[in-house]
Short mmCIF file of C-alpha atoms in Angstrom, two decimals:
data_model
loop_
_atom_site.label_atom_id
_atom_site.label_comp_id
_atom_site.label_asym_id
_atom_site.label_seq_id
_atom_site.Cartn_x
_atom_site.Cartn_y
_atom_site.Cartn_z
CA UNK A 1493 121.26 109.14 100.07
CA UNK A 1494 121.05 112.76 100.49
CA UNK A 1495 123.49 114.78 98.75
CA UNK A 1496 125.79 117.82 98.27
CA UNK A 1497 128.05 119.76 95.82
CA UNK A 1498 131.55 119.39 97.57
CA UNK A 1499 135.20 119.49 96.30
CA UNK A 1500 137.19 116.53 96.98
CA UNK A 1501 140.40 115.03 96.37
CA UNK A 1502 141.55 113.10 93.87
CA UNK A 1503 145.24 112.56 93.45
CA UNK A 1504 148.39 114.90 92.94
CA UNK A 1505 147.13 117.61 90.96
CA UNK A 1506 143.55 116.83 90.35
CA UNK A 1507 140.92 118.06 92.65
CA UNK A 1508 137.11 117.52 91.50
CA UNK A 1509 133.76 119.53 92.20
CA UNK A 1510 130.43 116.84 92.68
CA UNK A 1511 128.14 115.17 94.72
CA UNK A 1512 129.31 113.60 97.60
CA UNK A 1513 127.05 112.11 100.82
CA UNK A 1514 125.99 114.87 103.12
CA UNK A 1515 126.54 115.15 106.48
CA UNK A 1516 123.95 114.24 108.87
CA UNK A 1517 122.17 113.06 112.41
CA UNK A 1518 124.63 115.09 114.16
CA UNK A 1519 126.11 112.92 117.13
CA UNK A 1520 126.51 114.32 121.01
CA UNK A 1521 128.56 117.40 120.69
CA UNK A 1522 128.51 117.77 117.13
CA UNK A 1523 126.79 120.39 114.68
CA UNK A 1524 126.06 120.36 110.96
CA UNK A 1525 126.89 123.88 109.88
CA UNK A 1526 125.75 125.49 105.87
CA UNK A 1527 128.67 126.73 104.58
CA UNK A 1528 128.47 130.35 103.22
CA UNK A 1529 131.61 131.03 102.16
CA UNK A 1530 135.01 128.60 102.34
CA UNK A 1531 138.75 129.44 101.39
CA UNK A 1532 141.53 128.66 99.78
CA UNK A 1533 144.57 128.04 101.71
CA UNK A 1534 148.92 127.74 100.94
CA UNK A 1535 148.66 124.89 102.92
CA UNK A 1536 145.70 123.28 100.82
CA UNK A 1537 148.63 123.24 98.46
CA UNK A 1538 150.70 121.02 100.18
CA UNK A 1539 148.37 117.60 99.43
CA UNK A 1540 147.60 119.05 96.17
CA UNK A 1541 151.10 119.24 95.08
CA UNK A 1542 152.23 116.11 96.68
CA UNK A 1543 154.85 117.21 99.29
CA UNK A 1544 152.40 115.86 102.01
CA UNK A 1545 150.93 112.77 101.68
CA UNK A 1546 148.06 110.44 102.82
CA UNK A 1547 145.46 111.75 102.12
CA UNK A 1548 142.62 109.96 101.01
CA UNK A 1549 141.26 109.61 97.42
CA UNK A 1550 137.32 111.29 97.90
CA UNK A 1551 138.35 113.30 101.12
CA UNK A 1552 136.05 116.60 100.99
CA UNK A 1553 139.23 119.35 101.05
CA UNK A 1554 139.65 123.24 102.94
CA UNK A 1555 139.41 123.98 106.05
CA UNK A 1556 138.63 127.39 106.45
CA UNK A 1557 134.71 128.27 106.48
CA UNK A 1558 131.96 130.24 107.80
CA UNK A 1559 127.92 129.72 107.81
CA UNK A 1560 124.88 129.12 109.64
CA UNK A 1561 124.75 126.43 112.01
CA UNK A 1562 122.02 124.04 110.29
CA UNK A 1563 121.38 121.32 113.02
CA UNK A 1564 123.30 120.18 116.45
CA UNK A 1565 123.15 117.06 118.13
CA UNK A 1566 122.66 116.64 122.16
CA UNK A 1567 124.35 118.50 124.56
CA UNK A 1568 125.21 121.54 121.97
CA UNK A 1569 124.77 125.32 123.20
CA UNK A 1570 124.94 126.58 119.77
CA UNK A 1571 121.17 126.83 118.26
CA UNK A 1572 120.23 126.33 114.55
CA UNK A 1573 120.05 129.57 112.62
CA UNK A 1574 123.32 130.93 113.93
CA UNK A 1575 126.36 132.77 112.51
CA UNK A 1576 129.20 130.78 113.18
CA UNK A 1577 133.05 130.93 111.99
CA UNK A 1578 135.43 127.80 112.26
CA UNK A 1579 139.13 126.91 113.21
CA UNK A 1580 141.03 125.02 111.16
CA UNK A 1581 141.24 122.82 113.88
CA UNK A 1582 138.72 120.88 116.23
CA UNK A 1583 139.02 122.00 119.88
CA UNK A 1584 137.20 120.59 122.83
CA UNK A 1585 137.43 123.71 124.82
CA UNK A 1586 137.91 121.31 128.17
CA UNK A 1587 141.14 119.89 127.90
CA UNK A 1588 144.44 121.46 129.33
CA UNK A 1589 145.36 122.88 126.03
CA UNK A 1590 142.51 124.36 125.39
CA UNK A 1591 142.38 126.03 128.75
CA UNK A 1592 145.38 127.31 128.56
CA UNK A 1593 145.48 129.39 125.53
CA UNK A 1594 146.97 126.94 122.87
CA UNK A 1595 143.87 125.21 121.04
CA UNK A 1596 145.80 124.22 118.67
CA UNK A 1597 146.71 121.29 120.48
CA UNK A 1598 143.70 120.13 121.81
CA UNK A 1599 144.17 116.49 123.16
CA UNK A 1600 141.49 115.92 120.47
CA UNK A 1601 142.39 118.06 117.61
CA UNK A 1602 141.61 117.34 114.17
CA UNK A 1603 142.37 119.37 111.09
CA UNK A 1604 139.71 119.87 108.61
CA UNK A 1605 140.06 118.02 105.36
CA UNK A 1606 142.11 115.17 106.49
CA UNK A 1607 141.00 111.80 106.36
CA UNK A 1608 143.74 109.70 106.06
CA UNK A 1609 144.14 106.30 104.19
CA UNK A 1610 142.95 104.12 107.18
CA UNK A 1611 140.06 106.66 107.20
CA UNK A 1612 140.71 108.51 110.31
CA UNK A 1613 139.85 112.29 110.26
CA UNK A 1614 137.12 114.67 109.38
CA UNK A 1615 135.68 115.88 105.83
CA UNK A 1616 136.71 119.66 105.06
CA UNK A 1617 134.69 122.75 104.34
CA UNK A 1618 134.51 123.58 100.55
CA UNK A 1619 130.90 121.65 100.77
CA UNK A 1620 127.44 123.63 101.16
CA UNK A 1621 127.52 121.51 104.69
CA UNK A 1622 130.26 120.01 107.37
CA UNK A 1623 130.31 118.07 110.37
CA UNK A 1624 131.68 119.79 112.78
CA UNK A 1625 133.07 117.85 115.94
CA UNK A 1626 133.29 119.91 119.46
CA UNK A 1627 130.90 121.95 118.04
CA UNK A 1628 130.90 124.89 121.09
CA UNK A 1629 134.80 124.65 121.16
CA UNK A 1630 135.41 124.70 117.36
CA UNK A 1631 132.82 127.59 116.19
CA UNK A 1632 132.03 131.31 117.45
CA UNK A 1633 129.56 133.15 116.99
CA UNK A 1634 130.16 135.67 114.49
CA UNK A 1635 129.58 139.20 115.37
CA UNK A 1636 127.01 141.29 113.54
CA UNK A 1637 129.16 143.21 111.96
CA UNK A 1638 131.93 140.55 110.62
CA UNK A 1639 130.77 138.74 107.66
CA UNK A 1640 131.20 135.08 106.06
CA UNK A 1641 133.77 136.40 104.00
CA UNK A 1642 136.05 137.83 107.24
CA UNK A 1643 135.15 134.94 108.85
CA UNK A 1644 136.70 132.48 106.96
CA UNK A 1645 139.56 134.85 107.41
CA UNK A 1646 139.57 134.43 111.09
CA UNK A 1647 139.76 130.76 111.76
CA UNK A 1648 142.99 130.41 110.24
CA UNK A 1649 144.86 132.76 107.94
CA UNK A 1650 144.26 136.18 109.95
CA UNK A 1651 144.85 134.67 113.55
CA UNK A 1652 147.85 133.02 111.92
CA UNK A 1653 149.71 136.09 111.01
CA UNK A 1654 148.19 137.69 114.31
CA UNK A 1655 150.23 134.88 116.07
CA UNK A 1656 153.07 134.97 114.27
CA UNK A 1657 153.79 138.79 114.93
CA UNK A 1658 152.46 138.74 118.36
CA UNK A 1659 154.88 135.82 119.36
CA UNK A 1660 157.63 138.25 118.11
CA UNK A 1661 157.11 141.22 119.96
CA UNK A 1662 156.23 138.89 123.09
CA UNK A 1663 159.91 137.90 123.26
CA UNK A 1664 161.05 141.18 122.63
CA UNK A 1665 159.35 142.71 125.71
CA UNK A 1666 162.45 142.22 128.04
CA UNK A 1667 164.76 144.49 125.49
CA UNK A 1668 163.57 147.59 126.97
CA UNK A 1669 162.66 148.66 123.11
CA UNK A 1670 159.50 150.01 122.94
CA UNK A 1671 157.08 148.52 119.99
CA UNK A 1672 157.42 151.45 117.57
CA UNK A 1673 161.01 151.53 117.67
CA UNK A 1674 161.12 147.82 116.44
CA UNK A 1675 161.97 146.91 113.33
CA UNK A 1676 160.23 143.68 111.49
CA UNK A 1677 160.77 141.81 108.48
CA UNK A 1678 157.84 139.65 106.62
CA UNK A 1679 159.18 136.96 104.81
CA UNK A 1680 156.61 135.76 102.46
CA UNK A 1681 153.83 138.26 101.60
CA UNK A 1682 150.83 135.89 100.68
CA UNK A 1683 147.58 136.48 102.65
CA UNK A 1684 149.56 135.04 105.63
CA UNK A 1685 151.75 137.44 105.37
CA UNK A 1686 149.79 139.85 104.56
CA UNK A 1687 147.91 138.99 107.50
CA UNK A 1688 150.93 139.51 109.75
CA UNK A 1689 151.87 142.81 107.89
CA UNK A 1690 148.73 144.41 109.13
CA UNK A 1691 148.99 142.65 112.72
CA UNK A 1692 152.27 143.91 112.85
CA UNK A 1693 151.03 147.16 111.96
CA UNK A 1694 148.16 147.13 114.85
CA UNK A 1695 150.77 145.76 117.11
CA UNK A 1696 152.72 149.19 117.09
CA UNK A 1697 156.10 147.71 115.29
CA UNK A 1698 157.52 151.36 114.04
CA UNK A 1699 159.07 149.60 110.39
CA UNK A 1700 157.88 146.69 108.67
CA UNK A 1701 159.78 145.23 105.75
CA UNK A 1702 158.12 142.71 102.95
CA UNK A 1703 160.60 140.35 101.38
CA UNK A 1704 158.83 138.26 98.36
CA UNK A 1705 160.19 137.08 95.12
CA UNK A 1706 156.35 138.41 93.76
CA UNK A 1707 156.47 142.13 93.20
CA UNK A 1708 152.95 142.46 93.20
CA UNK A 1709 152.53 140.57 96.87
CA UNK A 1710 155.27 143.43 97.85
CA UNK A 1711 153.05 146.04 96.59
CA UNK A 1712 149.76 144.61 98.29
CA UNK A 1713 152.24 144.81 101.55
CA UNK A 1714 152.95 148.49 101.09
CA UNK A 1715 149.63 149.31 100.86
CA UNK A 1716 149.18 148.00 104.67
CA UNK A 1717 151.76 150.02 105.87
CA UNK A 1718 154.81 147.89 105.13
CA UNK A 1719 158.18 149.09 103.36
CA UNK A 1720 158.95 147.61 100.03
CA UNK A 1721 162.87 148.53 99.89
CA UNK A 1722 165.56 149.80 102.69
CA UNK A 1723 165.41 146.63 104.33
CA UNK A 1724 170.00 146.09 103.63
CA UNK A 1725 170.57 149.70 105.31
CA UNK A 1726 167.97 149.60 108.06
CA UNK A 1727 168.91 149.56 111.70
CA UNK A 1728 172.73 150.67 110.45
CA UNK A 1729 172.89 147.42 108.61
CA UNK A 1730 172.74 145.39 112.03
CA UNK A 1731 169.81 143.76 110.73
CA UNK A 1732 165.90 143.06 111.80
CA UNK A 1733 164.99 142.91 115.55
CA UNK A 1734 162.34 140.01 114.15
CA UNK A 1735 161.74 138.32 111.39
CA UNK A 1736 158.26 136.61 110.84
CA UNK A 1737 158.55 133.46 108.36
CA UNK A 1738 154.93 132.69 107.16
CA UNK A 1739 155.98 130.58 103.91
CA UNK A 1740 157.51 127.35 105.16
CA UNK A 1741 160.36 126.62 102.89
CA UNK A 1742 163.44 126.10 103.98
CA UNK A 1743 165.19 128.76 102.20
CA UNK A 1744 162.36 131.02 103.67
CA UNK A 1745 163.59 130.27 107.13
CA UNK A 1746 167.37 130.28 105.94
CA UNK A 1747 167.10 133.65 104.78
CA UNK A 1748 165.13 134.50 107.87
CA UNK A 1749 167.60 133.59 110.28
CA UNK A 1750 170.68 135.67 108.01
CA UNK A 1751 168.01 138.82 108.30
CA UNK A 1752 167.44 138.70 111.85
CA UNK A 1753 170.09 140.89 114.29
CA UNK A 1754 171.92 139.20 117.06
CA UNK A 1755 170.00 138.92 120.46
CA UNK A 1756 166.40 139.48 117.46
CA UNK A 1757 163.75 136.64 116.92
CA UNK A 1758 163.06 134.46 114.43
CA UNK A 1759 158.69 133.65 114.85
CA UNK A 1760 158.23 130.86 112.13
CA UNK A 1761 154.10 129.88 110.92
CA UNK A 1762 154.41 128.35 107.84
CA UNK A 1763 154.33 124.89 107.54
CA UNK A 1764 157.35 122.92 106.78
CA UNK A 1765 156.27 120.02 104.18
CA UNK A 1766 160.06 119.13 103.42
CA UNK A 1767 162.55 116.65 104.36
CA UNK A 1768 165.38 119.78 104.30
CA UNK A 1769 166.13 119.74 107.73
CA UNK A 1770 166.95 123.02 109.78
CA UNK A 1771 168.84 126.38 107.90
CA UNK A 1772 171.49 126.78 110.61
CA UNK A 1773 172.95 124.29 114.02
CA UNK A 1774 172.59 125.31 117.05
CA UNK A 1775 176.26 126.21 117.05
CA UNK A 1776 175.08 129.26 114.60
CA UNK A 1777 172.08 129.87 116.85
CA UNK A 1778 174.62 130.13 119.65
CA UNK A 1779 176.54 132.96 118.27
CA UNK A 1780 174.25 134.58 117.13
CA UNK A 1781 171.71 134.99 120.64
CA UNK A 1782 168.70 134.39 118.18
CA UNK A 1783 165.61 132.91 119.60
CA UNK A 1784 163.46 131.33 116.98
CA UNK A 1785 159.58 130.03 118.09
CA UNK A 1786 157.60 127.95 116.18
CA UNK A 1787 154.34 125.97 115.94
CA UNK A 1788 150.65 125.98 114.94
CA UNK A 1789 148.38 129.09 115.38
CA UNK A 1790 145.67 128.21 118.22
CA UNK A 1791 143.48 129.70 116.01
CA UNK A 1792 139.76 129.56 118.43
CA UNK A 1793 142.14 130.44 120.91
CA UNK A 1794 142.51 134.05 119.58
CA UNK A 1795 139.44 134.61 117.40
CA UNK A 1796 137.94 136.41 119.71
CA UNK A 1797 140.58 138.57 120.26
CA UNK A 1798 141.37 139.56 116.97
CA UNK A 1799 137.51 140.17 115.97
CA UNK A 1800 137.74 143.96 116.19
CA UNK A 1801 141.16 143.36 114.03
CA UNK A 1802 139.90 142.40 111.17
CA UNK A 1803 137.29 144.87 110.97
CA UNK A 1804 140.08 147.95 111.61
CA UNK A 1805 142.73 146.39 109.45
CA UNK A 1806 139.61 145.99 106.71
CA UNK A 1807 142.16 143.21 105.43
CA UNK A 1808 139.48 141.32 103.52
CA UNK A 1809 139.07 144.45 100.82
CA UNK A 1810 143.02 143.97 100.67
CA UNK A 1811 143.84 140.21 100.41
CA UNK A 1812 140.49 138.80 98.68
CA UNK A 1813 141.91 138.98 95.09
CA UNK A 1814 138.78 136.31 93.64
CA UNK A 1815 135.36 135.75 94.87
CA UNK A 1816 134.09 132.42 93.01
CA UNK A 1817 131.65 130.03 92.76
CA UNK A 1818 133.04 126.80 94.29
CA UNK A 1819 132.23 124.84 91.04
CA UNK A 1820 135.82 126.74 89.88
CA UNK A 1821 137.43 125.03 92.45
CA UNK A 1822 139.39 122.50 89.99
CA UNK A 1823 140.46 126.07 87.75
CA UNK A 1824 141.27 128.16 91.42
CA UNK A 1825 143.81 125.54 92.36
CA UNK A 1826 145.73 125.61 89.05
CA UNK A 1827 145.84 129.19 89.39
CA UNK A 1828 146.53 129.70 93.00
CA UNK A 1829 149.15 126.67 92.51
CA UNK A 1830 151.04 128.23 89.74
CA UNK A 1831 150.32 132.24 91.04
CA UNK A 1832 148.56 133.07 87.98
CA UNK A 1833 145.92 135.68 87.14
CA UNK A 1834 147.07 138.14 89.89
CA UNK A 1835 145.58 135.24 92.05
CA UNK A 1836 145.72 136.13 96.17
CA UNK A 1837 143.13 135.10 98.30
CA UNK A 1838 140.30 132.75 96.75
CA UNK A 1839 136.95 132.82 98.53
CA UNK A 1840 134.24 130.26 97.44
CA UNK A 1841 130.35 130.36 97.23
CA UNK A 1842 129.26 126.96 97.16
CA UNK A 1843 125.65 128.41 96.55
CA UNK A 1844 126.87 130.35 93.71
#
């Protein structure tokens, strides 16, 4: 059996770095794809900590990578010897969703790193290799200029916040209120957040506010342009015309929905891994004229779109806060669990 260094999941609290089987004999429409650099994610979090379950004991974890495409099976455009960057997310690239702007529910979408206890699902990307499904719908060529680093950024966390701020000003558009004299606040300044801060920015909003419990995550958010204070007397106290919830707690969204102004929007990303129901009724709602949107990024549905973004926002020099070889994995997700060391945005090396 031909083998690879890969991280894989163990139980609650225990992830492990070894050998696992490597991916192979790439099927009709599939490619294998080196992995140069993979991330950590919040939402790698969830299994780890327990709120989500079923996932499978051994399950390869992450699903946000970049690399070279190694081989492809039949039927594949993509070539071997390729720069490629992933979605978190399979997409076909055929079906109505993906057609239509909103790959993130492909009729055959699969997140990477889930295989659940019956076995169903697809192995993640902190491996040096992955089997990538729907290859030419899941990967894009990376440009010359954007490296593995910023494109592990761009399958997931960066179009993420892109989404979350763009949805935002989208339903604004009919207020007659013209982008820079919006107001917006981030709550939750991770590298989500982050990530929405500087879309935000590039989106023309004229004040952006950080709200996080971490002082240091608010400073990282002032440096792209965000405020770090003001937020109680802005707008004459009416509150913010949007408010972009990237950390998916309920009290996130709670507080979210008491910052917003009446007739503003609520544009929710994170992801909810509680049984806490909803922060307000639709009685509240009501009263209030909010309009709240939801739902998971289409991530290859905007990577080429926000391409240029990442390079102008240079939001890798700004969120990468540990560059690692993926043998720390076990150590990283302590750390990033319990926001020690500083600890933002891991990227791994699984050559390293």
């Amino acid at each position: 059996m031909n083998t690879m260094k890969a991280v894989v999941f163990d139980e609650a609290y225990k992830v492990s770095y070894g050998d696992v089987e490597r991916p192979s004999n790439p099927q009709p429409g599939e490619a294998i794809v080196r992995v140069m650099a993979c991330g950590l994610c919040g939402s790698d979090l969830h299994p780890y900590r327990g709120s989500e379950a079923g996932l499978r004991t051994g399950t390869v974890c992450g699903h946000e990578f970049a690399g070279i495409v190694e081989e492809v099976g039949s039927s594949v455009m993509l070539t071997p010897g390729e720069r490629v960057a992933a979605s978190f997310t399979t997409a076909c690239g055929r079906c109505w969703f993906c057609t239509h702007a909103l790959s993130s529910r492909c009729d055959s979408a699969q997140l990477f790193g889930w295989v659940d206890e019956a076995g169903q699902g697809i192995h993640g990307g902190q491996a040096q290799f992955v089997r990538v499904p729907h290859a030419d719908g899941t990967l894009m060529r990376l440009p010359d200029d954007v490296t593995f680093e910023e494109g592990v950024l761009l399958g997931d966390i960066m179009a993420t916040g892109y989404f979350c701020a763009k949805n935002a000003l989208s339903l604004l558009a009919d207020s007659g209120i013209s982008p820079e004299h919006l107001s917006v606040a981030v709550v939750g300044c991770g590298p989500v957040g982050l990530c929405a801060v500087a879309s935000a920015r590039a989106l023309g909003f004229g004040q952006i506010f950080a709200v996080d419990r971490v002082q240091s995550r608010v400073d990282a958010a002032v440096k792209l342009g965000a405020l770090g204070h003001g937020l109680e007397s802005a707008n004459d106290g009416r509150g913010m015309d949007a408010v972009l919830e990237v950390v998916g707690a309920y009290e996130a969204l709670k507080l979210s929905f008491a910052l917003v102004r009446a007739g503003g929007v609520v544009s929710s990303v994170g992801v909810h891994a509680h049984d806490k129901g909803f922060p307000v009724t639709p009685g509240e709602c009501y009263d209030k004229n909010v309009t709240f949107r939801s739902g998971r990024c289409p991530a290859r549905s905007l990577m080429s779109e926000i391409g240029e973004l990442i390079k102008s926002t240079d939001i890798a020099r700004h969120i990468i806060s540990h560059r690692v070889p993926l043998a720390t994995a076990s150590e990283m997700y302590e750390k990033f669990e319990a926001q020690k060391d500083g600890i933002l945005k891991v990227v791994f090396d699984p050559w390293a």
